[in-house]
mmCIF file of C-alpha atoms (C1' of nucleotides) in Angstrom:
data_model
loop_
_atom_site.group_PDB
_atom_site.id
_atom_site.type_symbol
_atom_site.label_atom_id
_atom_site.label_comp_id
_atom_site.label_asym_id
_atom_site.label_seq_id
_atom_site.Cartn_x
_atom_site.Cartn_y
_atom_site.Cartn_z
ATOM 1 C CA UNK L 84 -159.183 -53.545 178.221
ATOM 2 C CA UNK L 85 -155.583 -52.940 179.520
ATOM 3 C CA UNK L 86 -155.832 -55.784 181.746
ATOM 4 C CA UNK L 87 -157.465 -58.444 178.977
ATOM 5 C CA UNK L 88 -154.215 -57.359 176.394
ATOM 6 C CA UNK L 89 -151.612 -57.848 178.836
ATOM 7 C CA UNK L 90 -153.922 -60.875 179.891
ATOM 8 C CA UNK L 91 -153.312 -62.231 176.658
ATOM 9 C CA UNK L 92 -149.398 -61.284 176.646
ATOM 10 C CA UNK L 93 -149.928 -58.203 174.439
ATOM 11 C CA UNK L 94 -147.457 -54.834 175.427
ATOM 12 C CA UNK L 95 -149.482 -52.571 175.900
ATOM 13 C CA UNK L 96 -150.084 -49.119 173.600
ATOM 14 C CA UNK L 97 -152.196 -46.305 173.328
ATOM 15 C CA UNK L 98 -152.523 -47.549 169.670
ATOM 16 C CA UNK L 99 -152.808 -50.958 170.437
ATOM 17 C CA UNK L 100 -156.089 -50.259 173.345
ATOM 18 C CA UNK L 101 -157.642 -48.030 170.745
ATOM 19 C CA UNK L 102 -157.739 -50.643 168.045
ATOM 20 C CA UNK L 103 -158.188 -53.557 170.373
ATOM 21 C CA UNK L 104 -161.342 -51.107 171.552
ATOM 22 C CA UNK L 105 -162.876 -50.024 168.709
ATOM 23 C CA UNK L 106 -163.126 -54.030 167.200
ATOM 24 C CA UNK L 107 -164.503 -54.895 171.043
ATOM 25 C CA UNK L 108 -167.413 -52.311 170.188
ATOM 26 C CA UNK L 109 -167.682 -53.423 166.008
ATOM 27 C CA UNK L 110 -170.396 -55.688 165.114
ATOM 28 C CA UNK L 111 -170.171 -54.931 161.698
ATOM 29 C CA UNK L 112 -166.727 -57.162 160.929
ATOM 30 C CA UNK L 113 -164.916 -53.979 160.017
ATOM 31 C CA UNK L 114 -161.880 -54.407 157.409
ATOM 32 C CA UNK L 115 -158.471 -52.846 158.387
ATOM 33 C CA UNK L 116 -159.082 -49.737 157.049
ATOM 34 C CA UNK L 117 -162.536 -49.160 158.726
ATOM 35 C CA UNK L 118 -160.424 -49.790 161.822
ATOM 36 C CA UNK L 119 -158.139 -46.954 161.042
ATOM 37 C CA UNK L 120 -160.763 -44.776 160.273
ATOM 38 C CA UNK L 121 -162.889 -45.326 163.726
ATOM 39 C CA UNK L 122 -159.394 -45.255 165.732
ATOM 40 C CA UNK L 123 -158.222 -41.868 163.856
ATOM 41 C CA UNK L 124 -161.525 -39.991 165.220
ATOM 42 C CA UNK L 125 -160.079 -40.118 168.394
ATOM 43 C CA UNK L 126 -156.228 -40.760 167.609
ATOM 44 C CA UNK L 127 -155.683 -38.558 164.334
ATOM 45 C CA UNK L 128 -151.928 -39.589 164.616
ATOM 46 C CA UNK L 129 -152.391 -42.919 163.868
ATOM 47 C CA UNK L 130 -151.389 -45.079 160.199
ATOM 48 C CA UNK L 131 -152.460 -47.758 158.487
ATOM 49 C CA UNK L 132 -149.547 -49.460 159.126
ATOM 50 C CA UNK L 133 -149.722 -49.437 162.703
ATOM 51 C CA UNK L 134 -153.241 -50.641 162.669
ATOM 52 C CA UNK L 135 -152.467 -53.638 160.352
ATOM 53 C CA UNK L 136 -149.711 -54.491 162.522
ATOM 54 C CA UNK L 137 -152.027 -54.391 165.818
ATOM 55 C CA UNK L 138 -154.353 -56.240 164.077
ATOM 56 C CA UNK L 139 -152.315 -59.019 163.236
ATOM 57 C CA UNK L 140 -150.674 -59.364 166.921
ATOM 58 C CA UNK L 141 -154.573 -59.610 167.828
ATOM 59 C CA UNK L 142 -155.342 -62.585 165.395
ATOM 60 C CA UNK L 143 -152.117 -64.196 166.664
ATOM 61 C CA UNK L 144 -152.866 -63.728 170.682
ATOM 62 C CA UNK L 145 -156.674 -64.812 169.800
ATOM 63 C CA UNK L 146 -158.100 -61.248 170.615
ATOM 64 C CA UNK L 147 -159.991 -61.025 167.064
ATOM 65 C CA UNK L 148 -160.491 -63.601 164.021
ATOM 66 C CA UNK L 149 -159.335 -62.373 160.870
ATOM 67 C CA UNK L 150 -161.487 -63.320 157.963
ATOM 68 C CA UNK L 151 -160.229 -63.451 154.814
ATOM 69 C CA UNK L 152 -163.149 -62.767 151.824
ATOM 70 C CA UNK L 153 -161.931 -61.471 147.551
ATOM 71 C CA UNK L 154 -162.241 -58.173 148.536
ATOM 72 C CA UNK L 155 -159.962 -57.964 151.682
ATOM 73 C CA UNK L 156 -159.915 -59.274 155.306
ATOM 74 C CA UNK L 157 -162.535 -58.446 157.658
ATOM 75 C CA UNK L 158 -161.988 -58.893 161.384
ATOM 76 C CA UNK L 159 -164.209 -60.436 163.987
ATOM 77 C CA UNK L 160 -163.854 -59.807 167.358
ATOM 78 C CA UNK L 161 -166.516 -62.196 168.393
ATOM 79 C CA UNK L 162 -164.739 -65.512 169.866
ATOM 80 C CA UNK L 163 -167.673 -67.511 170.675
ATOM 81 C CA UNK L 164 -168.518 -70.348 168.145
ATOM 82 C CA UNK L 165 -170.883 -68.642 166.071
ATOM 83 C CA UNK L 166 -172.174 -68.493 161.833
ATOM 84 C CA UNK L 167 -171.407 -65.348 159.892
ATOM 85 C CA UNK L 168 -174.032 -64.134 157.677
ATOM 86 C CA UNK L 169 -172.343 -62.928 154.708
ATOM 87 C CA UNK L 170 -175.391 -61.392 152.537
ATOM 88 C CA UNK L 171 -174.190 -61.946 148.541
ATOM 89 C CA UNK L 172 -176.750 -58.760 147.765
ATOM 90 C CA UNK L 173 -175.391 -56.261 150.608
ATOM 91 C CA UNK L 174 -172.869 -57.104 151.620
ATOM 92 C CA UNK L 175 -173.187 -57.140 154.908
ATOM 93 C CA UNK L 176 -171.717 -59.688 157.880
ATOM 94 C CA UNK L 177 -174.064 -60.808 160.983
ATOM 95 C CA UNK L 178 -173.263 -63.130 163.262
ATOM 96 C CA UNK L 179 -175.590 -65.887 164.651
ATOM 97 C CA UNK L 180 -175.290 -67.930 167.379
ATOM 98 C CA UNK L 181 -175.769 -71.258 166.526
ATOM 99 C CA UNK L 182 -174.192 -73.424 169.542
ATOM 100 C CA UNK L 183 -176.956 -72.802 171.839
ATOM 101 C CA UNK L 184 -177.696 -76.400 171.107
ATOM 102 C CA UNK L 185 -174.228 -77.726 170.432
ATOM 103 C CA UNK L 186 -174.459 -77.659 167.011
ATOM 104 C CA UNK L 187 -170.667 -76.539 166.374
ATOM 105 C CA UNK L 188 -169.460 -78.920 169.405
ATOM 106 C CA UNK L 189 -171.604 -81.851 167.790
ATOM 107 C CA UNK L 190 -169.378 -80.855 164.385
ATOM 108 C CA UNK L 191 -166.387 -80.620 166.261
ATOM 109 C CA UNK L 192 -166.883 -84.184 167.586
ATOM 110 C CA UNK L 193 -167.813 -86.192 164.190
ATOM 111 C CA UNK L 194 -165.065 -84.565 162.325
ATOM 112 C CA UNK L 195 -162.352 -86.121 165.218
ATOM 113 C CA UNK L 196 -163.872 -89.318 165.301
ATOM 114 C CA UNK L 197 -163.916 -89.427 161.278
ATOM 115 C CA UNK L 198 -160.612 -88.529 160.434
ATOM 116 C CA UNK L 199 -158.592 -87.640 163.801
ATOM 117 C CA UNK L 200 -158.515 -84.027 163.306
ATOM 118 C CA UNK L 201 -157.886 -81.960 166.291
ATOM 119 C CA UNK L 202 -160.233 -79.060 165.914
ATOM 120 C CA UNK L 203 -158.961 -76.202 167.898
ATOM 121 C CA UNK L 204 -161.021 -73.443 165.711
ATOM 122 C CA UNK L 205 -163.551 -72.740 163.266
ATOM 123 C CA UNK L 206 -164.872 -70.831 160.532
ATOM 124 C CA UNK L 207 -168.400 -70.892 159.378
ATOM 125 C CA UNK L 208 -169.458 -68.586 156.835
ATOM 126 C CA UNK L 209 -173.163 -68.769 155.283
ATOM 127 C CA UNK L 210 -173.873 -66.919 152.016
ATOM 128 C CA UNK L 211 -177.176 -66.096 150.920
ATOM 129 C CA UNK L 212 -179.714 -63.362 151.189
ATOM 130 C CA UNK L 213 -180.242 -61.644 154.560
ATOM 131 C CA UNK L 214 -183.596 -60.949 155.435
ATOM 132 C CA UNK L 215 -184.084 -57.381 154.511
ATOM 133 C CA UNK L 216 -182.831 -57.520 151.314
ATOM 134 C CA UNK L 217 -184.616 -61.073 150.807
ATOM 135 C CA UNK L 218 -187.994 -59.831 152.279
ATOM 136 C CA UNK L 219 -188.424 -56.423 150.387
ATOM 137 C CA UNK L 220 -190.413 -56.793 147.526
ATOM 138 C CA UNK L 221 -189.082 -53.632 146.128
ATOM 139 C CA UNK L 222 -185.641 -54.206 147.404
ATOM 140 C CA UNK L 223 -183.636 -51.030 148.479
ATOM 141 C CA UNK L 224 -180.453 -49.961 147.005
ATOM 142 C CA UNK L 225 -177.327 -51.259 149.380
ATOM 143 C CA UNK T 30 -165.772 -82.200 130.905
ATOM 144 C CA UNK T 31 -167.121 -80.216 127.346
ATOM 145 C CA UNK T 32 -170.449 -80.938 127.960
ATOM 146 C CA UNK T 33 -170.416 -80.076 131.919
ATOM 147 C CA UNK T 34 -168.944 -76.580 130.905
ATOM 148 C CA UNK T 35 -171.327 -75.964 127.965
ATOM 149 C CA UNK T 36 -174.048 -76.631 130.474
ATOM 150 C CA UNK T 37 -172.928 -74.212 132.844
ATOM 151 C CA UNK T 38 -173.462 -71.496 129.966
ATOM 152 C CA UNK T 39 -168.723 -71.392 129.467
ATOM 153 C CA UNK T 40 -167.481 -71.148 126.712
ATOM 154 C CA UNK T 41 -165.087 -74.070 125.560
ATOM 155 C CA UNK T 42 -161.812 -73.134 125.099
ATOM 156 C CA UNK T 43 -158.970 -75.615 125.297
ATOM 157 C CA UNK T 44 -157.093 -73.927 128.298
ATOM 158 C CA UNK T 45 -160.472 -73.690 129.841
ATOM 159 C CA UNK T 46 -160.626 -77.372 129.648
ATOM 160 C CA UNK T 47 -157.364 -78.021 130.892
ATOM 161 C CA UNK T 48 -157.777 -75.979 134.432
ATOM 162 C CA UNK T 49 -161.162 -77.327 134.656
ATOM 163 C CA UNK T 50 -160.083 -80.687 134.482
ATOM 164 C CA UNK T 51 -157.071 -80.203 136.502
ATOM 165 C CA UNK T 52 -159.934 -78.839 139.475
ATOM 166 C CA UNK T 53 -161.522 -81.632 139.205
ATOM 167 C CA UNK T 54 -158.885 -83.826 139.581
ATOM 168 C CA UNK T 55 -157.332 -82.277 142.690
ATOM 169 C CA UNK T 56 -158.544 -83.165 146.446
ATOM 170 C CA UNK T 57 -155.525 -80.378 147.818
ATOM 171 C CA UNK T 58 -157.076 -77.259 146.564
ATOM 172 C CA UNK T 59 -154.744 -76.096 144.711
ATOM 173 C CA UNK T 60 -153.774 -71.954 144.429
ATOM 174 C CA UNK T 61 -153.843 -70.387 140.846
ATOM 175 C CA UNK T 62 -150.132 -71.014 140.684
ATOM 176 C CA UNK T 63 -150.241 -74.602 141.630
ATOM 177 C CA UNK T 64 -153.301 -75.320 138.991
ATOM 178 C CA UNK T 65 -150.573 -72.828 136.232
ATOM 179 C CA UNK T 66 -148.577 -74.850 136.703
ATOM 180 C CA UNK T 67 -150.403 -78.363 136.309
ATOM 181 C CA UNK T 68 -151.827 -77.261 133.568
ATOM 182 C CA UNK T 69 -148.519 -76.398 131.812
ATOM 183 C CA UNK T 70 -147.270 -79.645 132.169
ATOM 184 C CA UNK T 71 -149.451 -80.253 128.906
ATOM 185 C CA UNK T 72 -150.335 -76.776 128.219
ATOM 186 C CA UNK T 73 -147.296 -75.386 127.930
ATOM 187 C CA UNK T 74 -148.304 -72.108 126.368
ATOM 188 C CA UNK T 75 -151.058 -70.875 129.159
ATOM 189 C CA UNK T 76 -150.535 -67.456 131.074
ATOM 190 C CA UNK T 77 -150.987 -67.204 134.235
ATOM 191 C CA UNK T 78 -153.293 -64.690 133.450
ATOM 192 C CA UNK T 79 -155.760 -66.714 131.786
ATOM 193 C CA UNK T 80 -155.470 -69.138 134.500
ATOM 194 C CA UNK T 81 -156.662 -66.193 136.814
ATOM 195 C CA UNK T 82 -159.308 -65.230 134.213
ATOM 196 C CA UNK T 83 -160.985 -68.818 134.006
ATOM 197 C CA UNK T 84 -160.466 -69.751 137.865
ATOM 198 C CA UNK T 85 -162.952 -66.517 137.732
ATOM 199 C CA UNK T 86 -165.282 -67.848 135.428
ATOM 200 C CA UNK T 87 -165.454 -71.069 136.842
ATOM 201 C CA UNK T 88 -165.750 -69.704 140.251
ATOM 202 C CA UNK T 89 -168.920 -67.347 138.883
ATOM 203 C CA UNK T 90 -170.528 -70.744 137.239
ATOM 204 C CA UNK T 91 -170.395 -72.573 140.558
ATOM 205 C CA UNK T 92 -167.475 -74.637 139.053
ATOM 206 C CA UNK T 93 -165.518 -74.183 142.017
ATOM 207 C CA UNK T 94 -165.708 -72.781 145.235
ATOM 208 C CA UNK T 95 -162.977 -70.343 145.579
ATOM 209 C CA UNK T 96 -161.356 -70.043 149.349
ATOM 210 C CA UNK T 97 -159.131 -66.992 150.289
ATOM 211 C CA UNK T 98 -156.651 -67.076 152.967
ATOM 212 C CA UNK T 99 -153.942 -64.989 154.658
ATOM 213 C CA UNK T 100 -151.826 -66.269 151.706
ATOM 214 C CA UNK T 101 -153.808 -66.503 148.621
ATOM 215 C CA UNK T 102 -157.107 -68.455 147.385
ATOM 216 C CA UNK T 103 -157.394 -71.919 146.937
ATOM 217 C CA UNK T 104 -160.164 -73.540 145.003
ATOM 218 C CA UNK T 105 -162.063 -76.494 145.735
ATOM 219 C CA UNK T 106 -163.780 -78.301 143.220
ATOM 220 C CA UNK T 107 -165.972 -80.070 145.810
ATOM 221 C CA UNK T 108 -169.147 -78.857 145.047
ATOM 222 C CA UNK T 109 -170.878 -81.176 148.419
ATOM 223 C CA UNK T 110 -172.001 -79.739 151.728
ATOM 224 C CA UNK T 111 -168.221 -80.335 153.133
ATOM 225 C CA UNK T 112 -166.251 -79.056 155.949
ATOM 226 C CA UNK T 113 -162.481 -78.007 155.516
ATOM 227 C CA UNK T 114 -160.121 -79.423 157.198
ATOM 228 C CA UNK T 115 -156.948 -76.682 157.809
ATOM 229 C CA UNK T 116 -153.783 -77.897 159.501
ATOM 230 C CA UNK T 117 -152.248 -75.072 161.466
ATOM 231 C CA UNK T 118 -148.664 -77.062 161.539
ATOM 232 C CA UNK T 119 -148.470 -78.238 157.541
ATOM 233 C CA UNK T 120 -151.066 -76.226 156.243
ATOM 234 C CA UNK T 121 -152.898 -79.038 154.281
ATOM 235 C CA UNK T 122 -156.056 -78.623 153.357
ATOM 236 C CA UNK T 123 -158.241 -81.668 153.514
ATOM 237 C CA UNK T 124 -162.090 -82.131 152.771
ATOM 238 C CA UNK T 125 -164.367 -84.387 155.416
ATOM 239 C CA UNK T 126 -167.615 -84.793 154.240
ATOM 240 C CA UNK T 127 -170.136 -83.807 157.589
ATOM 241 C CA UNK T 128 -173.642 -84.278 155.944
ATOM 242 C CA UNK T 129 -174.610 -87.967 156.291
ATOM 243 C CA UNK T 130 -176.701 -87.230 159.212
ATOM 244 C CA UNK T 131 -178.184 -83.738 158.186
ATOM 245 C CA UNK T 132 -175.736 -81.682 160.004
ATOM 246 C CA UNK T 133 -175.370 -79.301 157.427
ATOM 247 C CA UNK T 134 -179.182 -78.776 156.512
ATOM 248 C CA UNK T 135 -179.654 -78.954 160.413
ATOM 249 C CA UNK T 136 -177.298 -75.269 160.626
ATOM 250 C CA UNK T 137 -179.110 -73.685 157.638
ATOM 251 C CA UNK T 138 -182.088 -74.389 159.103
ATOM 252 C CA UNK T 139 -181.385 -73.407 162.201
ATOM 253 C CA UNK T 140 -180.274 -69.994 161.132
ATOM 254 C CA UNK T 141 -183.090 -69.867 158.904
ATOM 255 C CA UNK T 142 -185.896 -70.109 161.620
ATOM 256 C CA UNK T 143 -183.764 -67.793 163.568
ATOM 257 C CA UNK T 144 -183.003 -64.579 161.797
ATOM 258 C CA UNK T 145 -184.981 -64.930 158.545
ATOM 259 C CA UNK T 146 -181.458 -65.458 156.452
ATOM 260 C CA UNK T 147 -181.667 -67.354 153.587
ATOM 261 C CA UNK T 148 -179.189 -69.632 152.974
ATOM 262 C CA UNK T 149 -177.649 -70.341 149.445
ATOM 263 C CA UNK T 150 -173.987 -71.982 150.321
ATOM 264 C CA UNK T 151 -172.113 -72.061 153.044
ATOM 265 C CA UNK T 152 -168.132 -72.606 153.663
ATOM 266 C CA UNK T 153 -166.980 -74.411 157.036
ATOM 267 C CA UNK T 154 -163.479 -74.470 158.308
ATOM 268 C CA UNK T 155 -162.211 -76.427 160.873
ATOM 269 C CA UNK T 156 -158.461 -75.056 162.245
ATOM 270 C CA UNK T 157 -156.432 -77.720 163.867
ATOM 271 C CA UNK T 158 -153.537 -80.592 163.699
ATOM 272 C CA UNK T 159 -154.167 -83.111 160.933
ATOM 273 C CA UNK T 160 -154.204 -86.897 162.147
ATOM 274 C CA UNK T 161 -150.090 -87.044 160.625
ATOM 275 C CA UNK T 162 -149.418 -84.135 162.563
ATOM 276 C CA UNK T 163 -151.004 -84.185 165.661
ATOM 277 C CA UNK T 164 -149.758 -87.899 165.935
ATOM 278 C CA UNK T 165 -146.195 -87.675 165.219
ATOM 279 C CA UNK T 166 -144.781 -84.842 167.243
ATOM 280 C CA UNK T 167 -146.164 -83.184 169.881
ATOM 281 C CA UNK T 168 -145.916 -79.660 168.954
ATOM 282 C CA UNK T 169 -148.310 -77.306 170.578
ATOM 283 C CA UNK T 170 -148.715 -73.751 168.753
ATOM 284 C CA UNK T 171 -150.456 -71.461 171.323
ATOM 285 C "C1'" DT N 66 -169.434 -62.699 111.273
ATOM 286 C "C1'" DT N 67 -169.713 -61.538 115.781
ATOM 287 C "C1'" DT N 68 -168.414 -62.188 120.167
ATOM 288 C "C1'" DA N 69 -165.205 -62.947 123.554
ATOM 289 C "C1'" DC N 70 -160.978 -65.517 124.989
ATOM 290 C "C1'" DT N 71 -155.762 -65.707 124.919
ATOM 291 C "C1'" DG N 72 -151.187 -63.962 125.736
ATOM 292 C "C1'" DC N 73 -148.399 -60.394 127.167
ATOM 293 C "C1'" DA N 74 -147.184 -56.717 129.997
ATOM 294 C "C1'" DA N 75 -148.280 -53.356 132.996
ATOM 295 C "C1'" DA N 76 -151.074 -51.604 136.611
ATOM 296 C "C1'" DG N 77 -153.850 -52.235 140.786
ATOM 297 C "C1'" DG N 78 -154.699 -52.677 145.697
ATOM 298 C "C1'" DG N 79 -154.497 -54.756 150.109
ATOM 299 C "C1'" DT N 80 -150.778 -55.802 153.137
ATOM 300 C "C1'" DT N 81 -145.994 -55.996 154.759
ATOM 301 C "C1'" DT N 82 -141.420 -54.282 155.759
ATOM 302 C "C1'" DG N 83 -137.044 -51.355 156.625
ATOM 303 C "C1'" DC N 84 -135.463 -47.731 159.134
ATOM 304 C "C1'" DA N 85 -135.084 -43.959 162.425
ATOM 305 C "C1'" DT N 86 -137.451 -42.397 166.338
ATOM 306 C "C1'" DG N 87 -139.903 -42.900 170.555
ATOM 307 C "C1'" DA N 88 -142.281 -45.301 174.253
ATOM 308 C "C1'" DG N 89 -143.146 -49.533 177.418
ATOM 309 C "C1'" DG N 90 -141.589 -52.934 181.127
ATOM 310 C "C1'" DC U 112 -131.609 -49.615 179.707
ATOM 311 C "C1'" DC U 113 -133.081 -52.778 176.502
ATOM 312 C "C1'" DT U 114 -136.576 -54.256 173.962
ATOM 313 C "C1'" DC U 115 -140.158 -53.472 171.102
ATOM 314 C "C1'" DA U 116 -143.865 -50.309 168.857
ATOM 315 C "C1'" DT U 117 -144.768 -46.288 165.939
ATOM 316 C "C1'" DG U 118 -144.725 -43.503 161.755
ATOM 317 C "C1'" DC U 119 -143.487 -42.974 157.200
ATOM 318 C "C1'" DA U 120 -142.569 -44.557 152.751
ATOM 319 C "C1'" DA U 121 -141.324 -47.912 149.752
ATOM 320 C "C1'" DA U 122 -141.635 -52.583 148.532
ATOM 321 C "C1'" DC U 123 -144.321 -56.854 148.000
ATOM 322 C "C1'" DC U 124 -147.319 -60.229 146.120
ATOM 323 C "C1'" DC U 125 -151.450 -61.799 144.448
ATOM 324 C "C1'" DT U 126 -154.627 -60.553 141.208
ATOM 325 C "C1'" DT U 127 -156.722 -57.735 137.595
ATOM 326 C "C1'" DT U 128 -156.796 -55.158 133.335
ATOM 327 C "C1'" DG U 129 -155.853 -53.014 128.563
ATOM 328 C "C1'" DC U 130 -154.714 -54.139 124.153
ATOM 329 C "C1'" DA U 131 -153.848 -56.606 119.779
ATOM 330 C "C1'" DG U 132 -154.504 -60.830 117.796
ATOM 331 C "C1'" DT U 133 -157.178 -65.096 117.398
ATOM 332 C "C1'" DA U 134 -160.494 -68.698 118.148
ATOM 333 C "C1'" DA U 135 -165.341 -70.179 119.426
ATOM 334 C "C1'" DA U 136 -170.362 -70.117 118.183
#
DNA sequence: TTTACTGCAAAGGGTTTGCATGAGG
DNA sequence: CCTCATGCAAACCCTTTGCAGTAAA
């Protein structure tokens, strides 16, 4: 972890490989202050501050991609082209790889040929229902 | 523009009018403060606040399509399967339409099939250098 | 008449910043 | 050593809300 932040021109912090480690082991798109709260278990001295800063030196070095929903910003630490799964009933944020085929690259390509856009990113956010709450007849309460 | 918002169960006020129609007659996706102060232009005695209020309403009726960034939201009254076009260097926002072929219905059905989601909208950005930027200077941001 | 929208101002909440201290390269 | 990060608190900015008056249905 060390190595890939100083790989990616990041000084290196006790703070910084704590946050940097707990959104390498979050599947769950954790907001800032999830972060804090998963980093102070181990590092009670810690602020909020401190982990918004880290968090935006790792959107701007490419470590995690922040995104931005009404309710706050939610950070992804998954860099592969991928869907998220936003659930409008829970909540919650998957992610689903959907390049296995080259459906993103095959996106990437039409929109430069269209209009000359240089894609060097992308977000793709699906809302709908996720398949527990959309299965469960007698759905449950979260 | 009456009879679309009746239809969409809003109730018709004059100031609802006026930021609906100024929506619908911006391609820029414009922030709350940029449709304030369209509308004031003939309207000169709306509140920001109410601006705020109906960009909610509309944005609950499926009006718009509210999109929040670092800096704010921005609404797009582009109600098509559409990807977003974000320039990294101006910050324009442009629209490219990417469903002639399917490739839209292709994704949610791919993600469908895969993990049992079910898909209801979806919001696709594309980060990169717009043909006027990309084509003038050569500026690279890492 | 009844409901709910407007305008105004003030509060709310996620995020940023200034400053003194302390740690990294 | 010199630069930059941390901790703390206050400030910031976008957005929401409470209230009194007013307009839509």
């Amino acid at each position: 972890m060390i190595a890939t932040l100083r790989q990616r021109g990041i000084r290196v912090t006790a703070q910084r490989v704590a946050v940097a480690e707990v959104l390498a082991n979050s599947i769950d798109h954790p907001s800032a202050q999830d972060v804090y709260e998963r980093v102070k278990l181990h590092f009670p001295h810690i602020t909020l501050a401190t982990v918004y800063n880290t968090l935006n030196v790792l959107s701007e070095k490419g470590f995690v991609q922040p995104l931005h929903f009404r309710g706050g910003t939610r950070y992804d630490a998954n860099l592969l082209p991928h869907a998220n799964l936003i659930c409008v009933e829970c909540g919650r944020i998957a992610d689903a790889s959907v390049d296995e085929d080259g459906a993103v690259a095959n996106l990437r390509e039409i929109l430069t040929k269209a209009s000359g856009f240089q894609v060097m990113g992308q977000r793709l956010d699906f809302y709908g229902s996720c398949a527990r709450c959309s299965g469960s007849s007698a759905s449950q309460p979260n």
